[in-house]
Structures are given as C-alpha cells and as structure tokens.
C-alpha cells in the first residue's frame, strides 16, 4: 500500500508541504496590555521568527544530515541554484540567474549571478559547485544521499569507487560563472531535485581550514566557522536550547528578506510542539497531531493551512518470503486495500491515495492506470 501523507510544512522559503498551523499576526511592535510578553510577541517586535525543528539537530552539514529538522535550518543558510514559484512550482532563478537545457534533455548550462556571494564575501563560482558535489560523491564521506547524484553522467561509478577519475563525472566550469551539467538520461525533475539540501553548494575551501573536508565531525558548521550563501547566517547554537540565524548582509536578494532572523527550538514530541505553539512560544507548527486536524477543518480555522507535498508514504513487503513470493497474493493485497477509505477516515489532513511512488506534482509526472478497490476480485486470486 502506498499513499501520500505529511503534516510537515516550513514557514521560510516557499515549499509545498502539508498542514501548517500558523499564527496570522503581522510583524508589528508589541504595545503591551498588562501581561507578560510571549516569545511570539517578542519575535513580532524584533522581526524574528520562532520555529521548532523537532529533535536536536545532529549537524548542519548538508552532505551528512538526513532529518527534516536539519533541512529546515540548512535551507535558511544555503541557497540552491534554482528555486521555484510557490503557486505554480515552476522553476525560478536563485544562485543561477538563468539556464539552458539542450534539445536532448541531457545538458544543463547554468549561469551564476554576478552578485552571488558567500557570507565571507567570496564570490560564488561554478567551481564551488563542482567542489561541493565532488565532496558529496566521495566514497570516503559515505553520504547517505549520494544516490541522488546518480543522474549525473559518471557519478555512480565515482561514488562506488569503480573509478577515481572525477573528470569522468558530467560537470564542467568553462568560466567562473558558467556551470555545465551532463546527465545520464533525460530527467524532467532535475531542476526540482536541486532544491534538496545535498545539492545546495557549500564552501569547501573554508571546510578544509578546519580539517579534512572528507571527514565527518570537523565542527566546520559551528558559529564563527560556517560559510553560507543563503538569506541567513548562523549566529548562535546552544545544543538542547536553541539555534539562531540572522539576516545575511552578503545575500544577493537581501533587499527582499523581511525577517531579521529565525530562532529554532528543539522539541521532544509533536504534542509538545503543538502546546508550545498554543502558548505563544512558536509562530508556526508543522507537527500537528492527527487528532487536531479534523476539528480545525470543521471550525474552518484561519490558522490552518493544508497544501500539497511532494512525498509518498508506503508499506514495503518482503517478496522473498512466503506468502509474498506469489504474485497472486501481492495482486490480491493491492486490490484489497481501500486507499480512499484510509485517506478519508484514518489519515485526515488532505492526504490522497497514491497510485504510484511518484508524487503527482513532480515535473514530468504521468498518471498511471489506477487499481480500484475490489475485494471480490482479491478473493478470487487466493
């Protein structure tokens, strides 16, 4: 069984995610009314957003972390080559001001902005992107998400150690502001995957000043060390208390960054996070308990947002063990699961039945023939 589901959402750079419970308060000065100022009211006065990241971040290395909490912070610190319009999901420029795609869909040529800079004032270069992706693919780093890069020509062979010649990977920088990427095969969603944390360029040269850049845990991601490219810079990180980012003066699009900063808090559970939101400690929560979704929908709460998310949840069965070695059993199980009833009655919050692994909003998606719920047909197969 596979079905799309999520209650995650983020409140900074636009991204289609689900069930955002957010305070719809303007960032106005707090005038006071005889009560203690809440964290949200203080944030409104200071222009600082207060958010939770779930459990304590393990690291801020985009090539190492795999959690959603870390990803939220990383997305505030590191800009992607390409972003997208939140209403249409159409690609829009970010670090790359424009790009061309070859007629065969195999070659992408990105042109970096002249004003794209790192937080240490170094200009962003095409070689920075190549150096970052080489680190991501290096076998010694053993990055969990290295497989995302296998769409690049020669990337899988390099990552698996079948070759040590990185020049065989489909990356080239003919000049400082031009990056040429060659793929193994046409990939309609390639521009979308560039939004993922591992694809966001990092400043490998500064990492090397704190130890071997291919070794984990060299603490290059700590305040005062980490060099970033996004709308915010890391100001403070006190484990188990908070992590603070502040507006970057070197960010290419800083004129449109309305916040002065974001304060991230670790929380132990979704219930604790929801209570913190209601107590005025958080501006938003994307960890809304399922039991709260339907009541809020019935109330038509203006604080509740439900948006599509590019995510699929599914059960995976061991087809090497009986009875699932028999394709008739697998087919019967697929027919016997009422996905519509599950998404409507058990999993509220805008979830939809998933006829395939690929989310419908992904670029290049083609709807497959959907297998209808048919209990009688399932019984006939057994």
mmCIF file of C-alpha atoms in Angstrom:
data_model
loop_
_atom_site.group_PDB
_atom_site.id
_atom_site.type_symbol
_atom_site.label_atom_id
_atom_site.label_comp_id
_atom_site.label_asym_id
_atom_site.label_seq_id
_atom_site.Cartn_x
_atom_site.Cartn_y
_atom_site.Cartn_z
ATOM 1 C CA UNK A 1 0.000 0.000 0.000
ATOM 2 C CA UNK A 2 1.279 3.450 -0.783
ATOM 3 C CA UNK A 3 -0.348 6.807 -0.115
ATOM 4 C CA UNK A 4 0.799 10.391 0.136
ATOM 5 C CA UNK A 5 0.813 11.898 3.608
ATOM 6 C CA UNK A 6 2.550 14.571 5.670
ATOM 7 C CA UNK A 7 1.921 17.156 8.334
ATOM 8 C CA UNK A 8 5.195 18.970 7.728
ATOM 9 C CA UNK A 9 5.499 22.499 6.449
ATOM 10 C CA UNK A 10 8.015 25.289 6.564
ATOM 11 C CA UNK A 11 7.498 28.961 7.127
ATOM 12 C CA UNK A 12 10.587 30.442 5.473
ATOM 13 C CA UNK A 13 11.405 29.906 1.774
ATOM 14 C CA UNK A 14 8.256 28.679 -0.043
ATOM 15 C CA UNK A 15 7.824 24.937 -0.358
ATOM 16 C CA UNK A 16 4.640 22.910 -0.883
ATOM 17 C CA UNK A 17 4.164 20.958 2.350
ATOM 18 C CA UNK A 18 1.158 19.956 4.378
ATOM 19 C CA UNK A 19 -0.866 21.136 7.380
ATOM 20 C CA UNK A 20 0.759 24.355 8.532
ATOM 21 C CA UNK A 21 -0.753 25.735 11.703
ATOM 22 C CA UNK A 22 0.498 29.294 11.762
ATOM 23 C CA UNK A 23 -0.228 32.481 13.610
ATOM 24 C CA UNK A 24 -1.500 35.046 11.176
ATOM 25 C CA UNK A 25 -0.021 38.001 13.001
ATOM 26 C CA UNK A 26 1.690 40.977 11.330
ATOM 27 C CA UNK A 27 5.211 41.837 12.388
ATOM 28 C CA UNK A 28 4.165 44.880 14.393
ATOM 29 C CA UNK A 29 5.613 46.363 17.539
ATOM 30 C CA UNK A 30 4.187 44.890 20.714
ATOM 31 C CA UNK A 31 2.220 47.556 22.540
ATOM 32 C CA UNK A 32 1.599 45.661 25.779
ATOM 33 C CA UNK A 33 -1.641 45.146 27.639
ATOM 34 C CA UNK A 34 -0.733 44.292 31.194
ATOM 35 C CA UNK A 35 0.544 40.783 30.575
ATOM 36 C CA UNK A 36 3.910 39.138 30.106
ATOM 37 C CA UNK A 37 5.257 39.341 26.573
ATOM 38 C CA UNK A 38 5.215 35.960 24.811
ATOM 39 C CA UNK A 39 8.035 34.701 22.608
ATOM 40 C CA UNK A 40 5.869 35.252 19.528
ATOM 41 C CA UNK A 41 5.085 38.834 20.563
ATOM 42 C CA UNK A 42 8.770 39.489 21.167
ATOM 43 C CA UNK A 43 9.557 37.968 17.782
ATOM 44 C CA UNK A 44 6.987 40.202 16.106
ATOM 45 C CA UNK A 45 8.610 43.227 17.722
ATOM 46 C CA UNK A 46 12.137 42.155 16.776
ATOM 47 C CA UNK A 47 11.334 40.738 13.340
ATOM 48 C CA UNK A 48 12.482 37.256 14.397
ATOM 49 C CA UNK A 49 10.518 34.117 13.542
ATOM 50 C CA UNK A 50 10.260 31.425 16.249
ATOM 51 C CA UNK A 51 10.064 27.847 14.926
ATOM 52 C CA UNK A 52 10.631 24.285 16.092
ATOM 53 C CA UNK A 53 12.923 21.810 14.340
ATOM 54 C CA UNK A 54 11.772 18.681 16.137
ATOM 55 C CA UNK A 55 14.659 16.816 17.719
ATOM 56 C CA UNK A 56 18.039 18.470 18.349
ATOM 57 C CA UNK A 57 19.957 18.876 15.048
ATOM 58 C CA UNK A 58 22.758 16.329 14.720
ATOM 59 C CA UNK A 59 24.770 18.571 12.384
ATOM 60 C CA UNK A 60 24.334 21.290 9.758
ATOM 61 C CA UNK A 61 26.448 19.628 7.076
ATOM 62 C CA UNK A 62 24.151 19.439 4.007
ATOM 63 C CA UNK A 63 26.012 16.349 2.804
ATOM 64 C CA UNK A 64 25.591 14.411 6.041
ATOM 65 C CA UNK A 65 22.249 15.186 7.660
ATOM 66 C CA UNK A 66 19.084 13.315 6.717
ATOM 67 C CA UNK A 67 16.483 14.802 9.086
ATOM 68 C CA UNK A 68 13.730 17.261 8.213
ATOM 69 C CA UNK A 69 14.643 19.496 11.143
ATOM 70 C CA UNK A 70 18.205 19.972 9.941
ATOM 71 C CA UNK A 71 16.922 20.538 6.406
ATOM 72 C CA UNK A 72 14.778 23.475 7.555
ATOM 73 C CA UNK A 73 17.826 25.178 9.030
ATOM 74 C CA UNK A 74 20.062 24.344 6.064
ATOM 75 C CA UNK A 75 17.540 25.848 3.660
ATOM 76 C CA UNK A 76 17.818 29.149 5.523
ATOM 77 C CA UNK A 77 21.630 29.078 5.341
ATOM 78 C CA UNK A 78 22.374 27.770 1.842
ATOM 79 C CA UNK A 79 20.746 28.924 -1.386
ATOM 80 C CA UNK A 80 20.003 26.492 -4.245
ATOM 81 C CA UNK A 81 20.932 27.085 -7.863
ATOM 82 C CA UNK A 82 17.241 27.088 -8.761
ATOM 83 C CA UNK A 83 14.184 27.759 -6.608
ATOM 84 C CA UNK A 84 10.536 27.636 -7.682
ATOM 85 C CA UNK A 85 7.326 29.605 -7.671
ATOM 86 C CA UNK A 86 5.231 28.529 -4.656
ATOM 87 C CA UNK A 87 1.959 28.860 -6.581
ATOM 88 C CA UNK A 88 2.892 27.030 -9.788
ATOM 89 C CA UNK A 89 6.036 25.041 -8.842
ATOM 90 C CA UNK A 90 7.658 26.476 -11.967
ATOM 91 C CA UNK A 91 11.466 26.831 -11.626
ATOM 92 C CA UNK A 92 12.686 30.359 -10.867
ATOM 93 C CA UNK A 93 16.240 31.734 -10.617
ATOM 94 C CA UNK A 94 18.189 31.604 -7.364
ATOM 95 C CA UNK A 95 22.017 31.417 -7.388
ATOM 96 C CA UNK A 96 21.706 30.754 -11.112
ATOM 97 C CA UNK A 97 20.148 33.758 -12.852
ATOM 98 C CA UNK A 98 19.316 31.694 -15.939
ATOM 99 C CA UNK A 99 19.930 28.317 -17.550
ATOM 100 C CA UNK A 100 19.577 26.475 -20.836
ATOM 101 C CA UNK A 101 18.635 22.847 -21.462
ATOM 102 C CA UNK A 102 19.854 21.009 -24.546
ATOM 103 C CA UNK A 103 17.331 19.637 -27.033
ATOM 104 C CA UNK A 104 18.046 16.056 -25.930
ATOM 105 C CA UNK A 105 17.478 16.956 -22.254
ATOM 106 C CA UNK A 106 20.956 15.781 -21.223
ATOM 107 C CA UNK A 107 22.896 19.031 -20.772
ATOM 108 C CA UNK A 108 22.034 21.885 -18.410
ATOM 109 C CA UNK A 109 24.054 25.102 -18.592
ATOM 110 C CA UNK A 110 23.679 27.332 -15.532
ATOM 111 C CA UNK A 111 24.793 30.977 -15.444
ATOM 112 C CA UNK A 112 25.549 32.180 -11.905
ATOM 113 C CA UNK A 113 24.653 35.647 -10.693
ATOM 114 C CA UNK A 114 27.450 38.205 -10.683
ATOM 115 C CA UNK A 115 26.314 39.357 -7.218
ATOM 116 C CA UNK A 116 26.084 35.868 -5.672
ATOM 117 C CA UNK A 117 28.442 35.817 -2.678
ATOM 118 C CA UNK A 118 29.366 33.670 0.271
ATOM 119 C CA UNK A 119 28.976 35.094 3.770
ATOM 120 C CA UNK A 120 32.763 35.672 3.908
ATOM 121 C CA UNK A 121 32.429 37.900 0.787
ATOM 122 C CA UNK A 122 33.985 35.355 -1.590
ATOM 123 C CA UNK A 123 32.209 35.362 -4.952
ATOM 124 C CA UNK A 124 30.158 32.262 -5.732
ATOM 125 C CA UNK A 125 31.816 30.361 -8.586
ATOM 126 C CA UNK A 126 30.945 27.388 -10.763
ATOM 127 C CA UNK A 127 33.987 25.595 -9.351
ATOM 128 C CA UNK A 128 32.488 25.966 -5.864
ATOM 129 C CA UNK A 129 29.509 23.929 -7.078
ATOM 130 C CA UNK A 130 31.747 21.259 -8.588
ATOM 131 C CA UNK A 131 33.911 21.059 -5.453
ATOM 132 C CA UNK A 132 30.802 20.669 -3.287
ATOM 133 C CA UNK A 133 29.339 17.911 -5.440
ATOM 134 C CA UNK A 134 32.669 16.121 -5.623
ATOM 135 C CA UNK A 135 32.731 16.049 -1.819
ATOM 136 C CA UNK A 136 29.173 14.719 -1.782
ATOM 137 C CA UNK A 137 30.121 11.886 -4.148
ATOM 138 C CA UNK A 138 33.431 10.998 -2.485
ATOM 139 C CA UNK A 139 33.300 7.371 -1.269
ATOM 140 C CA UNK A 140 35.175 8.249 1.932
ATOM 141 C CA UNK A 141 32.415 10.658 3.029
ATOM 142 C CA UNK A 142 29.817 7.880 2.628
ATOM 143 C CA UNK A 143 26.943 10.348 2.240
ATOM 144 C CA UNK A 144 23.537 8.687 2.604
ATOM 145 C CA UNK A 145 22.006 10.728 -0.205
ATOM 146 C CA UNK A 146 24.836 10.316 -2.714
ATOM 147 C CA UNK A 147 22.496 8.244 -4.871
ATOM 148 C CA UNK A 148 20.521 11.423 -5.657
ATOM 149 C CA UNK A 149 23.505 12.437 -7.785
ATOM 150 C CA UNK A 150 23.460 9.283 -9.903
ATOM 151 C CA UNK A 151 21.524 11.205 -12.552
ATOM 152 C CA UNK A 152 24.888 12.838 -13.373
ATOM 153 C CA UNK A 153 26.959 11.117 -16.012
ATOM 154 C CA UNK A 154 29.652 9.013 -14.320
ATOM 155 C CA UNK A 155 28.553 9.908 -10.763
ATOM 156 C CA UNK A 156 27.589 6.399 -9.661
ATOM 157 C CA UNK A 157 30.878 4.882 -10.827
ATOM 158 C CA UNK A 158 32.854 7.540 -8.931
ATOM 159 C CA UNK A 159 30.788 7.213 -5.755
ATOM 160 C CA UNK A 160 31.083 3.420 -5.737
ATOM 161 C CA UNK A 161 34.844 3.534 -6.291
ATOM 162 C CA UNK A 162 34.816 1.992 -9.753
ATOM 163 C CA UNK A 163 36.826 4.983 -10.935
ATOM 164 C CA UNK A 164 38.880 7.660 -9.185
ATOM 165 C CA UNK A 165 38.785 9.980 -12.192
ATOM 166 C CA UNK A 166 36.348 12.734 -11.232
ATOM 167 C CA UNK A 167 36.749 14.327 -14.661
ATOM 168 C CA UNK A 168 34.536 11.495 -15.944
ATOM 169 C CA UNK A 169 31.618 12.945 -13.951
ATOM 170 C CA UNK A 170 29.381 15.203 -16.034
ATOM 171 C CA UNK A 171 30.429 18.536 -14.524
ATOM 172 C CA UNK A 172 32.402 21.368 -16.116
ATOM 173 C CA UNK A 173 33.155 25.029 -15.389
ATOM 174 C CA UNK A 174 34.351 26.757 -18.588
ATOM 175 C CA UNK A 175 34.496 30.023 -16.649
ATOM 176 C CA UNK A 176 33.805 31.296 -13.128
ATOM 177 C CA UNK A 177 30.093 31.874 -13.683
ATOM 178 C CA UNK A 178 29.165 29.025 -16.033
ATOM 179 C CA UNK A 179 28.369 25.524 -14.803
ATOM 180 C CA UNK A 180 27.668 22.739 -17.301
ATOM 181 C CA UNK A 181 25.929 19.605 -16.031
ATOM 182 C CA UNK A 182 25.580 16.467 -18.168
ATOM 183 C CA UNK A 183 23.073 13.780 -17.194
ATOM 184 C CA UNK A 184 22.949 10.048 -17.868
ATOM 185 C CA UNK A 185 19.448 10.303 -19.271
ATOM 186 C CA UNK A 186 16.716 12.934 -19.598
ATOM 187 C CA UNK A 187 15.414 13.779 -16.117
ATOM 188 C CA UNK A 188 12.347 16.067 -16.226
ATOM 189 C CA UNK A 189 12.508 16.692 -12.462
ATOM 190 C CA UNK A 190 16.224 17.586 -12.383
ATOM 191 C CA UNK A 191 15.629 21.276 -11.619
ATOM 192 C CA UNK A 192 13.354 20.295 -8.734
ATOM 193 C CA UNK A 193 15.862 17.993 -7.043
ATOM 194 C CA UNK A 194 18.346 20.886 -6.935
ATOM 195 C CA UNK A 195 16.270 22.216 -4.021
ATOM 196 C CA UNK A 196 17.321 19.307 -1.800
ATOM 197 C CA UNK A 197 19.972 20.088 0.825
ATOM 198 C CA UNK A 198 22.776 17.933 -0.681
ATOM 199 C CA UNK A 199 22.573 19.834 -3.986
ATOM 200 C CA UNK A 200 22.992 23.265 -2.405
ATOM 201 C CA UNK A 201 26.577 24.482 -2.932
ATOM 202 C CA UNK A 202 28.819 24.621 0.137
ATOM 203 C CA UNK A 203 32.159 26.414 0.609
ATOM 204 C CA UNK A 204 34.615 23.509 0.560
ATOM 205 C CA UNK A 205 37.652 25.814 0.790
ATOM 206 C CA UNK A 206 36.633 27.022 4.253
ATOM 207 C CA UNK A 207 35.801 23.479 5.393
ATOM 208 C CA UNK A 208 39.395 22.489 4.636
ATOM 209 C CA UNK A 209 40.672 25.054 7.162
ATOM 210 C CA UNK A 210 39.035 23.028 9.956
ATOM 211 C CA UNK A 211 40.344 19.604 8.960
ATOM 212 C CA UNK A 212 39.942 17.040 6.221
ATOM 213 C CA UNK A 213 36.839 18.095 4.234
ATOM 214 C CA UNK A 214 36.084 14.421 3.557
ATOM 215 C CA UNK A 215 35.953 13.569 7.251
ATOM 216 C CA UNK A 216 32.777 13.937 9.274
ATOM 217 C CA UNK A 217 32.519 15.895 12.505
ATOM 218 C CA UNK A 218 35.231 18.511 11.996
ATOM 219 C CA UNK A 219 32.907 21.155 13.521
ATOM 220 C CA UNK A 220 33.076 23.432 10.472
ATOM 221 C CA UNK A 221 29.330 24.021 10.857
ATOM 222 C CA UNK A 222 29.678 25.861 14.186
ATOM 223 C CA UNK A 223 29.049 29.606 14.613
ATOM 224 C CA UNK A 224 32.018 31.681 13.505
ATOM 225 C CA UNK A 225 33.226 28.892 11.201
ATOM 226 C CA UNK A 226 30.445 28.052 8.782
ATOM 227 C CA UNK A 227 30.434 29.978 5.483
ATOM 228 C CA UNK A 228 26.971 30.206 3.950
ATOM 229 C CA UNK A 229 25.227 31.544 0.845
ATOM 230 C CA UNK A 230 21.572 31.895 1.859
ATOM 231 C CA UNK A 231 19.409 34.668 3.295
ATOM 232 C CA UNK A 232 20.641 33.967 6.838
ATOM 233 C CA UNK A 233 23.904 33.230 8.664
ATOM 234 C CA UNK A 234 24.432 31.093 11.757
ATOM 235 C CA UNK A 235 24.663 33.352 14.815
ATOM 236 C CA UNK A 236 24.311 31.028 17.805
ATOM 237 C CA UNK A 237 23.839 27.336 18.534
ATOM 238 C CA UNK A 238 23.311 26.182 22.106
ATOM 239 C CA UNK A 239 22.508 22.442 21.997
ATOM 240 C CA UNK A 240 19.150 21.445 23.510
ATOM 241 C CA UNK A 241 18.183 25.122 23.848
ATOM 242 C CA UNK A 242 18.067 26.999 20.558
ATOM 243 C CA UNK A 243 19.775 27.781 17.278
ATOM 244 C CA UNK A 244 19.670 31.332 15.906
ATOM 245 C CA UNK A 245 20.242 32.572 12.360
ATOM 246 C CA UNK A 246 20.446 36.246 11.425
ATOM 247 C CA UNK A 247 19.956 38.134 8.173
ATOM 248 C CA UNK A 248 22.998 37.942 5.899
ATOM 249 C CA UNK A 249 24.423 41.248 4.611
ATOM 250 C CA UNK A 250 26.042 39.466 1.638
ATOM 251 C CA UNK A 251 22.977 37.621 0.318
ATOM 252 C CA UNK A 252 22.226 38.545 -3.301
ATOM 253 C CA UNK A 253 18.477 39.008 -2.636
ATOM 254 C CA UNK A 254 18.783 40.566 0.840
ATOM 255 C CA UNK A 255 16.505 43.508 -0.045
ATOM 256 C CA UNK A 256 13.557 41.107 -0.127
ATOM 257 C CA UNK A 257 14.400 39.341 3.152
ATOM 258 C CA UNK A 258 11.913 40.876 5.590
ATOM 259 C CA UNK A 259 12.964 38.971 8.699
ATOM 260 C CA UNK A 260 15.920 39.931 10.856
ATOM 261 C CA UNK A 261 16.388 36.330 11.887
ATOM 262 C CA UNK A 262 14.915 32.972 12.831
ATOM 263 C CA UNK A 263 15.175 31.248 16.213
ATOM 264 C CA UNK A 264 14.876 27.459 16.012
ATOM 265 C CA UNK A 265 13.965 25.355 19.050
ATOM 266 C CA UNK A 266 14.280 21.575 19.545
ATOM 267 C CA UNK A 267 11.132 19.840 20.834
ATOM 268 C CA UNK A 268 10.660 16.297 22.116
ATOM 269 C CA UNK A 269 7.319 15.452 20.505
ATOM 270 C CA UNK A 270 4.616 16.765 18.198
ATOM 271 C CA UNK A 271 2.315 17.216 21.189
ATOM 272 C CA UNK A 272 4.914 19.337 22.989
ATOM 273 C CA UNK A 273 5.399 21.402 19.852
ATOM 274 C CA UNK A 274 1.664 21.970 19.432
ATOM 275 C CA UNK A 275 1.395 23.064 23.085
ATOM 276 C CA UNK A 276 4.312 25.456 22.583
ATOM 277 C CA UNK A 277 2.511 26.967 19.604
ATOM 278 C CA UNK A 278 -0.693 27.485 21.579
ATOM 279 C CA UNK A 279 1.286 29.026 24.447
ATOM 280 C CA UNK A 280 2.686 31.682 22.113
ATOM 281 C CA UNK A 281 6.215 30.273 22.041
ATOM 282 C CA UNK A 282 6.210 29.428 18.310
ATOM 283 C CA UNK A 283 4.925 31.312 15.279
ATOM 284 C CA UNK A 284 4.052 28.079 13.490
ATOM 285 C CA UNK A 285 3.960 24.330 13.881
ATOM 286 C CA UNK A 286 4.187 21.680 11.194
ATOM 287 C CA UNK A 287 3.919 18.881 13.787
ATOM 288 C CA UNK A 288 0.164 18.973 14.179
ATOM 289 C CA UNK A 289 -1.292 15.843 15.878
ATOM 290 C CA UNK A 290 -3.700 13.998 13.574
ATOM 291 C CA UNK A 291 -6.449 14.232 16.176
ATOM 292 C CA UNK A 292 -6.391 18.034 15.845
ATOM 293 C CA UNK A 293 -6.688 18.242 12.056
ATOM 294 C CA UNK A 294 -10.367 17.371 11.553
ATOM 295 C CA UNK A 295 -11.654 19.669 14.353
ATOM 296 C CA UNK A 296 -9.663 22.564 12.912
ATOM 297 C CA UNK A 297 -11.006 21.796 9.440
ATOM 298 C CA UNK A 298 -14.577 21.726 10.752
ATOM 299 C CA UNK A 299 -14.003 25.031 12.536
ATOM 300 C CA UNK A 300 -12.513 26.466 9.331
ATOM 301 C CA UNK A 301 -9.710 27.841 11.458
ATOM 302 C CA UNK A 302 -7.867 30.656 9.625
ATOM 303 C CA UNK A 303 -4.660 29.413 11.256
ATOM 304 C CA UNK A 304 -4.787 26.025 9.497
ATOM 305 C CA UNK A 305 -3.136 25.580 6.108
ATOM 306 C CA UNK A 306 -3.202 22.362 4.115
ATOM 307 C CA UNK A 307 -1.051 22.321 0.991
ATOM 308 C CA UNK A 308 0.247 19.607 -1.337
ATOM 309 C CA UNK A 309 3.566 17.951 -0.508
ATOM 310 C CA UNK A 310 5.967 16.067 -2.759
ATOM 311 C CA UNK A 311 6.045 12.966 -0.601
ATOM 312 C CA UNK A 312 4.813 9.362 -0.712
ATOM 313 C CA UNK A 313 4.340 7.017 2.236
ATOM 314 C CA UNK A 314 4.122 3.269 1.650
ATOM 315 C CA UNK A 315 4.498 -0.196 3.170
ATOM 316 C CA UNK A 316 7.266 -2.366 1.756
ATOM 317 C CA UNK A 317 6.802 -6.147 1.899
ATOM 318 C CA UNK A 318 9.494 -8.823 1.743
ATOM 319 C CA UNK A 319 8.711 -10.517 -1.582
ATOM 320 C CA UNK A 320 11.393 -13.142 -0.962
ATOM 321 C CA UNK A 321 9.377 -14.754 1.819
ATOM 322 C CA UNK A 322 6.073 -16.621 1.585
ATOM 323 C CA UNK A 323 3.308 -15.806 1.006
ATOM 324 C CA UNK A 324 4.507 -12.683 -0.822
ATOM 325 C CA UNK A 325 6.673 -14.696 -3.212
ATOM 326 C CA UNK A 326 3.417 -15.462 -5.036
ATOM 327 C CA UNK A 327 2.438 -12.579 -7.373
ATOM 328 C CA UNK A 328 -1.229 -13.527 -6.976
ATOM 329 C CA UNK A 329 -1.015 -12.794 -3.254
ATOM 330 C CA UNK A 330 0.613 -9.436 -3.927
ATOM 331 C CA UNK A 331 -2.030 -8.575 -6.514
ATOM 332 C CA UNK A 332 -4.803 -9.621 -4.139
ATOM 333 C CA UNK A 333 -3.385 -7.433 -1.381
ATOM 334 C CA UNK A 334 -3.227 -4.462 -3.747
ATOM 335 C CA UNK A 335 -6.893 -4.978 -4.671
ATOM 336 C CA UNK A 336 -7.992 -5.487 -1.056
ATOM 337 C CA UNK A 337 -6.677 -2.180 0.287
ATOM 338 C CA UNK A 338 -9.253 0.611 0.162
ATOM 339 C CA UNK A 339 -6.964 3.607 -0.185
ATOM 340 C CA UNK A 340 -9.843 6.078 -0.458
ATOM 341 C CA UNK A 341 -11.332 4.936 2.851
ATOM 342 C CA UNK A 342 -7.952 5.044 4.588
ATOM 343 C CA UNK A 343 -7.109 8.574 3.451
ATOM 344 C CA UNK A 344 -10.624 9.863 4.188
ATOM 345 C CA UNK A 345 -11.246 8.244 7.578
ATOM 346 C CA UNK A 346 -7.943 7.251 9.180
ATOM 347 C CA UNK A 347 -5.467 9.832 7.890
ATOM 348 C CA UNK A 348 -7.117 13.275 7.757
ATOM 349 C CA UNK A 349 -5.395 16.403 6.555
ATOM 350 C CA UNK A 350 -5.727 16.391 2.780
ATOM 351 C CA UNK A 351 -3.977 13.117 2.002
ATOM 352 C CA UNK A 352 -4.643 11.486 -1.354
ATOM 353 C CA UNK A 353 -4.376 7.857 -2.482
ATOM 354 C CA UNK A 354 -1.079 7.258 -4.286
ATOM 355 C CA UNK A 355 -1.312 5.115 -7.434
ATOM 356 C CA UNK A 356 2.493 5.152 -7.782
ATOM 357 C CA UNK A 357 5.676 6.126 -5.945
ATOM 358 C CA UNK A 358 5.980 9.398 -7.866
ATOM 359 C CA UNK A 359 4.064 12.360 -6.350
ATOM 360 C CA UNK A 360 1.684 13.991 -8.871
ATOM 361 C CA UNK A 361 3.270 17.457 -8.558
ATOM 362 C CA UNK A 362 6.706 16.254 -9.666
ATOM 363 C CA UNK A 363 7.815 17.660 -13.021
ATOM 364 C CA UNK A 364 7.183 15.154 -15.829
ATOM 365 C CA UNK A 365 4.622 13.129 -13.856
ATOM 366 C CA UNK A 366 2.280 10.935 -15.933
ATOM 367 C CA UNK A 367 -0.730 9.476 -14.071
ATOM 368 C CA UNK A 368 -0.676 5.664 -14.167
ATOM 369 C CA UNK A 369 -3.758 3.477 -14.503
ATOM 370 C CA UNK A 370 -5.187 3.266 -11.009
ATOM 371 C CA UNK A 371 -6.048 -0.126 -9.464
ATOM 372 C CA UNK A 372 -9.524 0.157 -7.933
ATOM 373 C CA UNK A 373 -10.522 -1.373 -4.609
ATOM 374 C CA UNK A 374 -12.121 -4.748 -5.425
ATOM 375 C CA UNK A 375 -12.436 -7.175 -2.524
ATOM 376 C CA UNK A 376 -14.280 -9.804 -4.590
ATOM 377 C CA UNK A 377 -11.543 -9.863 -7.223
ATOM 378 C CA UNK A 378 -8.928 -10.130 -4.470
ATOM 379 C CA UNK A 379 -10.641 -13.215 -3.014
ATOM 380 C CA UNK A 380 -10.732 -14.902 -6.423
ATOM 381 C CA UNK A 381 -6.936 -14.684 -6.662
ATOM 382 C CA UNK A 382 -6.392 -16.597 -3.403
#
